[in-house]
Amino acid sequence: VEYIQKILPDAISAGVSDIHFEPYEQYYRIRYRLDGILMEVAQPPLADTPLAAAVAINQVVVVLRQPAQPRDAEALSLCARTIELLRRLGQGDSEDCAYALYYQGQLSERLADRVGGARHYRAAAAVAGAKPADAAEWLSLAGDALFDCGDYDAAGDCYLDAVRRRASQAAA
């Protein structure tokens, strides 16, 4: 936050149209777009912080919004590193971790790994910080993926768990 507070006034005074924060393994790159040209302005280290995890999750969301899949494997790896980081920071039961697992499931499915997708959806639903409605939806997605793979018993378990969660949510 402090770093952003330092950069933002400079960007505004320079008249930039947008600011790009691009995370990499050990650092992130900050670039300004001025008159249609991206210019690099800094490469600060990417510390193990919740901000670093949030930046990584946003990068994954950007990849998921694209119809093409050339960066899906890279985004899947980024998800795994983000989940590991959140767990190291003691945030393994956070909503952010649940969403990172959910995105990992989506990417696994896009890479034709339906069983992997189901595993990640189930893991996301099991995170204590997951919203109940999201957890129920993720269990349904896991059920769909397992059903498509022919694992009907596991699919039925997921569907049943999703129904139970929706029923307990409705009763609350």
Coordinates of N, CA, C and O in Angstrom, one line a residue:
V1 N 0.8 -1.2 0.0 CA 0.0 0.0 0.0 C 0.9 1.2 0.0 O 0.6 2.2 -0.7
E2 N 1.9 1.2 0.8 CA 2.8 2.4 0.9 C 3.5 2.6 -0.5 O 3.6 3.8 -0.9
Y3 N 3.9 1.5 -1.1 CA 4.5 1.7 -2.4 C 3.5 2.3 -3.5 O 3.9 3.1 -4.3
I4 N 2.3 1.8 -3.4 CA 1.3 2.3 -4.4 C 1.1 3.8 -4.1 O 0.9 4.6 -5.0
Q5 N 1.1 4.2 -2.8 CA 0.9 5.6 -2.5 C 2.0 6.5 -3.0 O 1.8 7.6 -3.2
K6 N 3.2 5.9 -3.1 CA 4.3 6.6 -3.7 C 4.2 6.7 -5.2 O 4.5 7.7 -5.8
I7 N 3.7 5.7 -5.9 CA 3.7 5.6 -7.3 C 2.5 6.4 -7.9 O 2.6 7.0 -8.9
L8 N 1.4 6.3 -7.3 CA 0.2 6.9 -7.8 C 0.3 8.4 -8.1 O -0.1 8.8 -9.2
P9 N 0.8 9.2 -7.1 CA 0.9 10.6 -7.4 C 1.8 10.9 -8.6 O 1.5 11.8 -9.5
D10 N 2.9 10.1 -8.8 CA 3.8 10.3 -9.9 C 3.0 10.0 -11.2 O 3.2 10.7 -12.2
A11 N 2.3 8.9 -11.2 CA 1.5 8.5 -12.4 C 0.5 9.6 -12.8 O 0.3 9.9 -14.0
I12 N -0.2 10.1 -11.8 CA -1.3 11.1 -12.1 C -0.6 12.4 -12.6 O -1.1 12.9 -13.6
S13 N 0.5 12.8 -12.0 CA 1.1 14.0 -12.5 C 1.7 13.8 -13.9 O 1.8 14.8 -14.6
A14 N 2.1 12.6 -14.2 CA 2.7 12.4 -15.5 C 1.6 12.2 -16.6 O 1.8 12.3 -17.8
G15 N 0.3 12.0 -16.2 CA -0.8 11.9 -17.1 C -0.9 10.5 -17.7 O -1.4 10.4 -18.9
V16 N -0.5 9.5 -17.0 CA -0.5 8.1 -17.6 C -2.0 7.7 -17.7 O -2.9 8.1 -16.9
S17 N -2.3 6.8 -18.6 CA -3.7 6.3 -18.8 C -3.9 5.1 -18.0 O -5.1 4.9 -17.6
D18 N -2.9 4.3 -17.7 CA -3.1 3.1 -16.8 C -1.7 2.7 -16.3 O -0.7 3.0 -16.8
I19 N -1.8 1.9 -15.2 CA -0.7 1.4 -14.5 C -0.8 -0.1 -14.5 O -1.8 -0.7 -14.2
H20 N 0.3 -0.8 -14.9 CA 0.4 -2.3 -14.9 C 1.2 -2.8 -13.8 O 2.4 -2.4 -13.7
F21 N 0.7 -3.7 -13.0 CA 1.5 -4.4 -12.0 C 1.6 -5.8 -12.4 O 0.6 -6.5 -12.5
E22 N 2.7 -6.3 -12.8 CA 2.9 -7.6 -13.4 C 3.8 -8.4 -12.5 O 5.0 -8.2 -12.4
P23 N 3.2 -9.4 -11.8 CA 4.1 -10.3 -10.9 C 4.9 -11.3 -11.6 O 4.4 -11.9 -12.6
Y24 N 6.1 -11.5 -11.2 CA 6.9 -12.6 -11.6 C 7.4 -13.4 -10.4 O 6.9 -13.2 -9.3
E25 N 8.3 -14.3 -10.6 CA 8.7 -15.2 -9.5 C 9.3 -14.4 -8.3 O 8.8 -14.6 -7.2
Q26 N 10.2 -13.5 -8.5 CA 10.9 -12.8 -7.4 C 10.6 -11.3 -7.3 O 11.0 -10.7 -6.3
Y27 N 10.0 -10.8 -8.3 CA 9.7 -9.3 -8.3 C 8.4 -9.1 -9.1 O 7.8 -10.0 -9.6
Y28 N 8.0 -7.9 -9.0 CA 6.9 -7.5 -10.0 C 7.3 -6.3 -10.7 O 8.2 -5.5 -10.2
R29 N 6.8 -6.1 -11.9 CA 7.2 -5.0 -12.7 C 6.1 -4.0 -12.8 O 4.9 -4.4 -12.9
I30 N 6.4 -2.8 -12.7 CA 5.4 -1.7 -12.7 C 5.7 -0.9 -14.0 O 6.8 -0.4 -14.2
R31 N 4.6 -0.8 -14.8 CA 4.7 0.0 -16.0 C 3.6 1.0 -16.2 O 2.5 0.7 -15.7
Y32 N 3.9 2.1 -16.7 CA 2.9 3.1 -17.0 C 2.6 3.1 -18.5 O 3.5 2.9 -19.3
R33 N 1.4 3.4 -18.9 CA 1.1 3.6 -20.3 C 0.9 5.1 -20.5 O 0.0 5.8 -19.9
L34 N 1.7 5.7 -21.3 CA 1.7 7.1 -21.6 C 1.7 7.3 -23.1 O 2.6 6.8 -23.8
D35 N 0.7 7.9 -23.6 CA 0.6 8.1 -25.1 C 0.6 6.8 -25.8 O 1.2 6.7 -26.9
G36 N 0.0 5.8 -25.2 CA -0.1 4.5 -25.9 C 1.1 3.6 -25.8 O 1.1 2.5 -26.3
I37 N 2.1 4.1 -25.1 CA 3.4 3.3 -25.0 C 3.6 2.9 -23.5 O 3.5 3.7 -22.6
L38 N 3.8 1.6 -23.3 CA 4.1 1.1 -21.9 C 5.6 1.3 -21.6 O 6.5 1.0 -22.4
M39 N 5.8 2.0 -20.5 CA 7.2 2.3 -20.0 C 7.4 1.6 -18.6 O 6.6 1.9 -17.7
E40 N 8.4 0.9 -18.5 CA 8.7 0.3 -17.2 C 9.3 1.4 -16.2 O 10.1 2.2 -16.6
V41 N 8.7 1.4 -15.0 CA 9.2 2.5 -14.1 C 9.8 1.8 -12.8 O 10.6 2.5 -12.1
A42 N 9.6 0.6 -12.5 CA 10.2 0.0 -11.3 C 10.1 -1.5 -11.4 O 9.2 -2.1 -12.1
Q43 N 10.9 -2.2 -10.6 CA 10.9 -3.7 -10.4 C 11.1 -4.0 -8.9 O 12.1 -4.5 -8.6
P44 N 10.2 -3.6 -8.1 CA 10.4 -3.9 -6.7 C 10.2 -5.4 -6.4 O 9.6 -6.2 -7.1
P45 N 10.9 -5.9 -5.3 CA 10.8 -7.3 -5.0 C 9.3 -7.7 -4.6 O 8.6 -6.9 -4.0
L46 N 9.0 -8.9 -4.9 CA 7.6 -9.4 -4.5 C 7.8 -10.2 -3.2 O 8.1 -11.4 -3.3
A47 N 7.5 -9.6 -2.1 CA 7.6 -10.2 -0.8 C 6.5 -11.2 -0.6 O 5.4 -11.1 -1.3
D48 N 6.7 -12.1 0.3 CA 5.6 -13.0 0.7 C 4.6 -12.3 1.6 O 4.7 -12.3 2.8
T49 N 3.7 -11.7 1.0 CA 2.7 -10.9 1.7 C 1.3 -11.2 1.1 O 1.2 -11.7 0.0
P50 N 0.2 -10.9 1.8 CA -1.1 -11.0 1.3 C -1.3 -10.2 0.0 O -2.0 -10.7 -0.9
L51 N -0.6 -9.1 -0.1 CA -0.7 -8.3 -1.4 C -0.2 -9.1 -2.6 O -0.7 -9.1 -3.6
A52 N 1.0 -9.8 -2.3 CA 1.5 -10.6 -3.4 C 0.6 -11.7 -3.8 O 0.4 -12.0 -5.0
A53 N -0.1 -12.3 -2.9 CA -1.1 -13.3 -3.2 C -2.3 -12.7 -3.9 O -2.8 -13.3 -4.9
A54 N -2.7 -11.5 -3.5 CA -3.9 -10.9 -4.2 C -3.5 -10.5 -5.7 O -4.3 -10.7 -6.6
V55 N -2.3 -10.1 -5.9 CA -1.8 -9.7 -7.2 C -1.8 -11.0 -8.1 O -2.2 -11.0 -9.2
A56 N -1.3 -12.1 -7.5 CA -1.2 -13.4 -8.3 C -2.6 -13.9 -8.6 O -2.9 -14.3 -9.7
I57 N -3.6 -13.8 -7.7 CA -4.9 -14.2 -8.0 C -5.5 -13.4 -9.1 O -6.2 -13.9 -10.0
N58 N -5.3 -12.1 -9.1 CA -5.8 -11.2 -10.1 C -5.2 -11.6 -11.5 O -5.9 -11.5 -12.5
Q59 N -4.0 -12.0 -11.5 CA -3.3 -12.4 -12.8 C -4.0 -13.7 -13.3 O -4.3 -13.8 -14.5
V60 N -4.4 -14.6 -12.4 CA -5.1 -15.8 -12.8 C -6.4 -15.5 -13.4 O -6.8 -16.0 -14.4
V61 N -7.1 -14.6 -12.7 CA -8.5 -14.2 -13.2 C -8.4 -13.6 -14.6 O -9.2 -13.9 -15.5
V62 N -7.3 -12.8 -14.9 CA -7.1 -12.2 -16.2 C -7.0 -13.3 -17.2 O -7.6 -13.3 -18.3
V63 N -6.2 -14.4 -16.9 CA -6.0 -15.5 -17.8 C -7.3 -16.2 -18.1 O -7.7 -16.6 -19.2
L64 N -8.1 -16.4 -17.0 CA -9.4 -17.2 -17.1 C -10.4 -16.4 -18.0 O -11.3 -17.0 -18.5
R65 N -10.3 -15.1 -18.0 CA -11.2 -14.3 -18.8 C -10.9 -14.4 -20.3 O -11.7 -13.9 -21.1
Q66 N -9.7 -14.8 -20.7 CA -9.4 -14.9 -22.1 C -9.8 -16.2 -22.7 O -9.7 -17.3 -22.0
P67 N -10.4 -16.2 -23.9 CA -10.9 -17.4 -24.5 C -9.7 -18.3 -24.9 O -9.8 -19.5 -24.8
A68 N -8.6 -17.8 -25.3 CA -7.5 -18.6 -25.7 C -6.8 -19.2 -24.5 O -6.9 -18.6 -23.4
Q69 N -6.1 -20.2 -24.7 CA -5.5 -21.0 -23.5 C -4.0 -21.0 -23.5 O -3.4 -21.9 -22.8
P70 N -3.3 -20.2 -24.1 CA -1.8 -20.3 -24.2 C -1.1 -20.2 -22.8 O -0.1 -20.7 -22.6
R71 N -1.8 -19.5 -21.9 CA -1.2 -19.2 -20.6 C -1.8 -20.0 -19.4 O -1.5 -19.8 -18.3
D72 N -2.7 -21.0 -19.8 CA -3.4 -21.7 -18.7 C -2.4 -22.5 -17.8 O -2.6 -22.5 -16.6
A73 N -1.4 -23.2 -18.4 CA -0.5 -23.9 -17.6 C 0.3 -23.0 -16.6 O 0.5 -23.4 -15.5
E74 N 0.7 -21.9 -17.2 CA 1.4 -20.9 -16.3 C 0.5 -20.4 -15.2 O 1.0 -20.3 -14.0
A75 N -0.7 -20.1 -15.5 CA -1.7 -19.7 -14.5 C -2.0 -20.8 -13.4 O -2.1 -20.5 -12.3
L76 N -2.0 -22.0 -13.9 CA -2.2 -23.1 -12.9 C -1.0 -23.2 -11.9 O -1.3 -23.4 -10.7
S77 N 0.2 -23.0 -12.4 CA 1.3 -23.0 -11.6 C 1.3 -21.8 -10.6 O 1.6 -21.9 -9.5
L78 N 0.9 -20.7 -11.1 CA 0.7 -19.5 -10.3 C -0.3 -19.7 -9.2 O -0.1 -19.3 -8.0
C79 N -1.4 -20.4 -9.5 CA -2.4 -20.7 -8.5 C -1.8 -21.6 -7.4 O -2.0 -21.3 -6.2
A80 N -1.0 -22.6 -7.8 CA -0.4 -23.5 -6.8 C 0.6 -22.7 -5.9 O 0.6 -22.9 -4.6
R81 N 1.4 -21.8 -6.5 CA 2.3 -21.0 -5.7 C 1.5 -20.0 -4.7 O 1.9 -19.8 -3.6
T82 N 0.4 -19.5 -5.2 CA -0.4 -18.6 -4.4 C -1.0 -19.3 -3.2 O -1.0 -18.8 -2.1
I83 N -1.5 -20.5 -3.4 CA -2.1 -21.3 -2.4 C -1.0 -21.6 -1.3 O -1.3 -21.5 -0.1
E84 N 0.1 -22.0 -1.8 CA 1.3 -22.3 -0.9 C 1.6 -21.1 -0.1 O 1.9 -21.1 1.1
L85 N 1.7 -19.9 -0.7 CA 2.0 -18.6 -0.1 C 0.9 -18.3 1.0 O 1.3 -18.0 2.1
L86 N -0.3 -18.4 0.6 CA -1.4 -18.2 1.6 C -1.3 -19.1 2.8 O -1.5 -18.7 4.0
R87 N -1.0 -20.3 2.6 CA -0.9 -21.3 3.7 C 0.3 -20.9 4.6 O 0.2 -21.0 5.8
R88 N 1.4 -20.5 4.0 CA 2.6 -20.1 4.7 C 2.3 -18.8 5.6 O 2.8 -18.7 6.7
L89 N 1.4 -18.0 5.1 CA 1.1 -16.7 5.8 C 0.0 -17.0 6.8 O -0.5 -16.1 7.4
G90 N -0.4 -18.3 7.0 CA -1.5 -18.6 7.9 C -2.9 -18.3 7.4 O -3.8 -18.1 8.2
Q91 N -3.0 -18.2 6.1 CA -4.3 -17.8 5.5 C -4.9 -19.0 4.7 O -5.6 -18.7 3.7
G92 N -4.6 -20.2 5.0 CA -5.0 -21.3 4.3 C -6.5 -21.5 4.4 O -7.1 -22.2 3.6
D93 N -7.2 -21.0 5.4 CA -8.6 -21.1 5.6 C -9.3 -19.8 5.2 O -10.5 -19.6 5.5
S94 N -8.7 -19.0 4.4 CA -9.3 -17.7 4.0 C -10.1 -17.8 2.7 O -9.9 -18.8 1.9
E95 N -10.9 -16.9 2.5 CA -11.7 -16.9 1.2 C -10.8 -16.8 0.0 O -11.1 -17.4 -1.0
D96 N -9.7 -16.0 0.2 CA -8.8 -15.9 -1.0 C -8.2 -17.3 -1.3 O -8.1 -17.6 -2.5
C97 N -7.9 -18.1 -0.3 CA -7.4 -19.4 -0.6 C -8.4 -20.3 -1.3 O -8.1 -21.0 -2.2
A98 N -9.7 -20.2 -0.8 CA -10.8 -20.9 -1.4 C -10.9 -20.5 -2.9 O -11.0 -21.4 -3.8
Y99 N -10.9 -19.2 -3.2 CA -11.0 -18.8 -4.6 C -9.8 -19.3 -5.4 O -9.9 -19.6 -6.6
A100 N -8.6 -19.3 -4.9 CA -7.4 -19.7 -5.6 C -7.6 -21.2 -6.0 O -7.2 -21.6 -7.1
L101 N -8.1 -22.0 -5.0 CA -8.4 -23.4 -5.3 C -9.4 -23.6 -6.4 O -9.3 -24.4 -7.3
Y102 N -10.5 -22.8 -6.3 CA -11.5 -22.8 -7.3 C -11.0 -22.5 -8.7 O -11.2 -23.2 -9.7
Y103 N -10.1 -21.4 -8.8 CA -9.5 -21.0 -10.1 C -8.6 -22.2 -10.5 O -8.5 -22.4 -11.7
Q104 N -7.9 -22.8 -9.6 CA -7.1 -24.0 -10.0 C -8.0 -25.1 -10.6 O -7.5 -25.7 -11.6
G105 N -9.2 -25.3 -10.1 CA -10.1 -26.2 -10.6 C -10.5 -25.8 -12.1 O -10.5 -26.7 -13.0
Q106 N -10.8 -24.6 -12.2 CA -11.2 -24.1 -13.6 C -10.1 -24.3 -14.6 O -10.3 -24.8 -15.7
L107 N -8.9 -24.0 -14.2 CA -7.7 -24.1 -15.1 C -7.5 -25.6 -15.4 O -7.1 -25.9 -16.5
S108 N -7.6 -26.4 -14.4 CA -7.4 -27.9 -14.6 C -8.4 -28.4 -15.6 O -8.0 -29.1 -16.5
E109 N -9.6 -28.0 -15.5 CA -10.6 -28.4 -16.5 C -10.3 -27.9 -17.9 O -10.5 -28.6 -18.9
R110 N -9.9 -26.6 -18.0 CA -9.5 -26.1 -19.3 C -8.4 -26.8 -19.9 O -8.2 -26.9 -21.1
L111 N -7.5 -27.4 -19.1 CA -6.4 -28.2 -19.6 C -6.8 -29.7 -19.7 O -5.9 -30.5 -19.8
A112 N -8.0 -30.0 -19.7 CA -8.6 -31.3 -19.9 C -8.3 -32.3 -18.8 O -8.2 -33.5 -19.0
D113 N -8.1 -31.8 -17.6 CA -8.0 -32.6 -16.4 C -9.2 -32.5 -15.5 O -9.2 -31.7 -14.5
R114 N -10.3 -33.2 -15.9 CA -11.5 -33.1 -15.1 C -11.4 -33.6 -13.7 O -12.0 -33.0 -12.8
V115 N -10.7 -34.7 -13.5 CA -10.5 -35.2 -12.2 C -9.7 -34.2 -11.3 O -10.1 -34.0 -10.1
G116 N -8.7 -33.6 -11.8 CA -8.0 -32.6 -11.1 C -8.8 -31.4 -10.8 O -8.8 -30.8 -9.7
G117 N -9.7 -31.0 -11.8 CA -10.6 -29.9 -11.5 C -11.5 -30.2 -10.4 O -11.8 -29.4 -9.5
A118 N -12.1 -31.5 -10.4 CA -13.0 -31.9 -9.3 C -12.3 -31.9 -8.0 O -12.8 -31.4 -6.9
R119 N -11.0 -32.3 -7.9 CA -10.3 -32.3 -6.7 C -10.1 -30.9 -6.1 O -10.3 -30.7 -4.9
H120 N -9.8 -30.0 -7.0 CA -9.6 -28.6 -6.6 C -10.9 -27.9 -6.2 O -10.9 -27.2 -5.2
Y121 N -12.0 -28.2 -6.9 CA -13.3 -27.7 -6.5 C -13.7 -28.2 -5.1 O -14.2 -27.4 -4.2
R122 N -13.4 -29.5 -4.8 CA -13.8 -30.1 -3.5 C -12.9 -29.4 -2.4 O -13.4 -29.1 -1.3
A123 N -11.6 -29.2 -2.7 CA -10.7 -28.6 -1.8 C -11.2 -27.2 -1.5 O -11.1 -26.7 -0.3
A124 N -11.6 -26.4 -2.5 CA -12.1 -25.1 -2.3 C -13.3 -25.1 -1.4 O -13.5 -24.2 -0.5
A125 N -14.2 -26.0 -1.6 CA -15.5 -26.1 -0.8 C -15.2 -26.4 0.6 O -15.9 -26.0 1.5
A126 N -14.0 -27.1 0.9 CA -13.7 -27.5 2.2 C -13.0 -26.4 3.0 O -12.8 -26.5 4.2
V127 N -12.6 -25.3 2.4 CA -11.9 -24.2 3.1 C -12.9 -23.5 4.0 O -14.0 -23.2 3.6
A128 N -12.5 -23.4 5.2 CA -13.4 -22.8 6.3 C -13.9 -21.4 5.9 O -15.1 -21.0 6.2
G129 N -13.1 -20.6 5.2 CA -13.5 -19.2 4.8 C -14.3 -19.1 3.6 O -14.7 -18.0 3.2
A130 N -14.6 -20.2 2.9 CA -15.4 -20.2 1.7 C -16.9 -19.8 2.0 O -17.4 -20.2 3.0
K131 N -17.4 -18.9 1.2 CA -18.9 -18.6 1.4 C -19.7 -19.8 1.1 O -19.4 -20.6 0.2
P132 N -20.7 -20.1 2.0 CA -21.5 -21.3 1.8 C -22.1 -21.5 0.4 O -22.1 -22.6 -0.1
A133 N -22.6 -20.4 -0.2 CA -23.2 -20.5 -1.5 C -22.1 -20.9 -2.6 O -22.4 -21.7 -3.5
D134 N -20.9 -20.3 -2.4 CA -19.8 -20.7 -3.3 C -19.4 -22.1 -3.2 O -19.2 -22.9 -4.1
A135 N -19.3 -22.6 -1.9 CA -18.9 -23.9 -1.6 C -19.9 -24.9 -2.2 O -19.5 -25.9 -2.8
A136 N -21.2 -24.6 -2.1 CA -22.2 -25.5 -2.7 C -22.1 -25.6 -4.2 O -22.2 -26.6 -4.8
E137 N -21.8 -24.4 -4.8 CA -21.7 -24.4 -6.3 C -20.4 -25.1 -6.7 O -20.4 -25.9 -7.7
W138 N -19.3 -25.0 -6.0 CA -18.1 -25.7 -6.3 C -18.3 -27.2 -6.2 O -17.7 -28.0 -6.9
L139 N -19.0 -27.6 -5.2 CA -19.3 -29.1 -5.0 C -20.1 -29.6 -6.2 O -19.9 -30.7 -6.7
S140 N -21.0 -28.8 -6.7 CA -21.8 -29.2 -7.9 C -20.9 -29.3 -9.1 O -21.0 -30.2 -9.9
L141 N -20.0 -28.4 -9.2 CA -19.0 -28.4 -10.3 C -18.1 -29.7 -10.2 O -17.9 -30.3 -11.2
A142 N -17.7 -30.0 -9.0 CA -16.9 -31.2 -8.8 C -17.8 -32.4 -9.2 O -17.3 -33.4 -9.9
G143 N -19.0 -32.4 -8.8 CA -19.9 -33.5 -9.2 C -20.0 -33.7 -10.7 O -20.0 -34.8 -11.2
D144 N -20.2 -32.5 -11.4 CA -20.3 -32.6 -12.9 C -19.1 -33.2 -13.5 O -19.1 -34.0 -14.4
A145 N -17.9 -32.7 -13.0 CA -16.6 -33.2 -13.5 C -16.5 -34.7 -13.3 O -16.1 -35.5 -14.2
L146 N -16.8 -35.1 -12.1 CA -16.6 -36.6 -11.8 C -17.6 -37.4 -12.5 O -17.3 -38.5 -13.0
F147 N -18.8 -36.9 -12.7 CA -19.9 -37.6 -13.5 C -19.4 -37.8 -14.9 O -19.5 -38.9 -15.5
D148 N -18.8 -36.7 -15.5 CA -18.3 -36.8 -16.9 C -17.2 -37.8 -17.0 O -17.0 -38.4 -18.1
C149 N -16.5 -38.1 -15.9 CA -15.3 -39.0 -15.9 C -15.8 -40.4 -15.6 O -15.0 -41.4 -15.6
G150 N -17.1 -40.6 -15.3 CA -17.6 -41.9 -15.0 C -17.5 -42.3 -13.5 O -17.9 -43.5 -13.2
D151 N -17.1 -41.5 -12.7 CA -17.0 -41.8 -11.2 C -18.4 -41.3 -10.6 O -18.4 -40.3 -9.9
Y152 N -19.4 -42.2 -10.8 CA -20.7 -41.8 -10.4 C -20.9 -41.8 -8.9 O -21.7 -40.9 -8.4
D153 N -20.2 -42.6 -8.2 CA -20.4 -42.6 -6.7 C -19.8 -41.3 -6.1 O -20.4 -40.7 -5.3
A154 N -18.6 -40.9 -6.6 CA -18.0 -39.7 -6.1 C -18.8 -38.5 -6.5 O -19.0 -37.5 -5.8
A155 N -19.4 -38.5 -7.7 CA -20.2 -37.4 -8.2 C -21.5 -37.3 -7.3 O -21.8 -36.2 -6.9
G156 N -22.1 -38.4 -7.0 CA -23.3 -38.4 -6.2 C -23.0 -37.9 -4.8 O -23.8 -37.1 -4.3
D157 N -21.8 -38.2 -4.3 CA -21.4 -37.7 -3.0 C -21.3 -36.1 -3.0 O -21.7 -35.4 -2.1
C158 N -20.7 -35.6 -4.1 CA -20.5 -34.2 -4.3 C -21.9 -33.5 -4.4 O -22.2 -32.5 -3.7
Y159 N -22.8 -34.1 -5.2 CA -24.1 -33.5 -5.4 C -24.9 -33.5 -4.1 O -25.5 -32.5 -3.7
L160 N -24.8 -34.6 -3.3 CA -25.5 -34.7 -2.1 C -25.0 -33.7 -1.1 O -25.7 -33.0 -0.4
D161 N -23.7 -33.5 -1.0 CA -23.1 -32.5 -0.1 C -23.5 -31.1 -0.5 O -23.8 -30.3 0.3
A162 N -23.6 -30.9 -1.8 CA -24.0 -29.5 -2.3 C -25.4 -29.3 -1.9 O -25.8 -28.2 -1.4
V163 N -26.3 -30.3 -2.0 CA -27.7 -30.1 -1.6 C -27.8 -29.9 -0.1 O -28.6 -29.0 0.3
R164 N -27.0 -30.6 0.7 CA -27.1 -30.4 2.1 C -26.6 -29.0 2.5 O -27.2 -28.4 3.4
R165 N -25.6 -28.5 1.8 CA -25.1 -27.2 2.1 C -26.2 -26.1 1.8 O -26.4 -25.2 2.5
R166 N -26.8 -26.3 0.6 CA -27.9 -25.4 0.2 C -29.0 -25.4 1.2 O -29.6 -24.4 1.5
A167 N -29.4 -26.6 1.6 CA -30.5 -26.8 2.6 C -30.2 -26.1 3.9 O -31.0 -25.4 4.5
S168 N -29.0 -26.3 4.4 CA -28.6 -25.7 5.7 C -28.5 -24.2 5.5 O -28.8 -23.4 6.5
Q169 N -28.1 -23.7 4.4 CA -28.1 -22.3 4.1 C -29.5 -21.7 4.1 O -29.7 -20.6 4.6
A170 N -30.4 -22.4 3.4 CA -31.8 -21.9 3.4 C -32.4 -21.9 4.7 O -33.3 -21.0 5.0
A171 N -32.1 -22.9 5.6 CA -32.6 -22.9 6.9 C -32.1 -21.8 7.8 O -32.8 -21.5 8.8
A172 N -30.9 -21.3 7.5 CA -30.3 -20.3 8.4 C -30.9 -18.9 8.2 O -31.7 -18.6 7.5

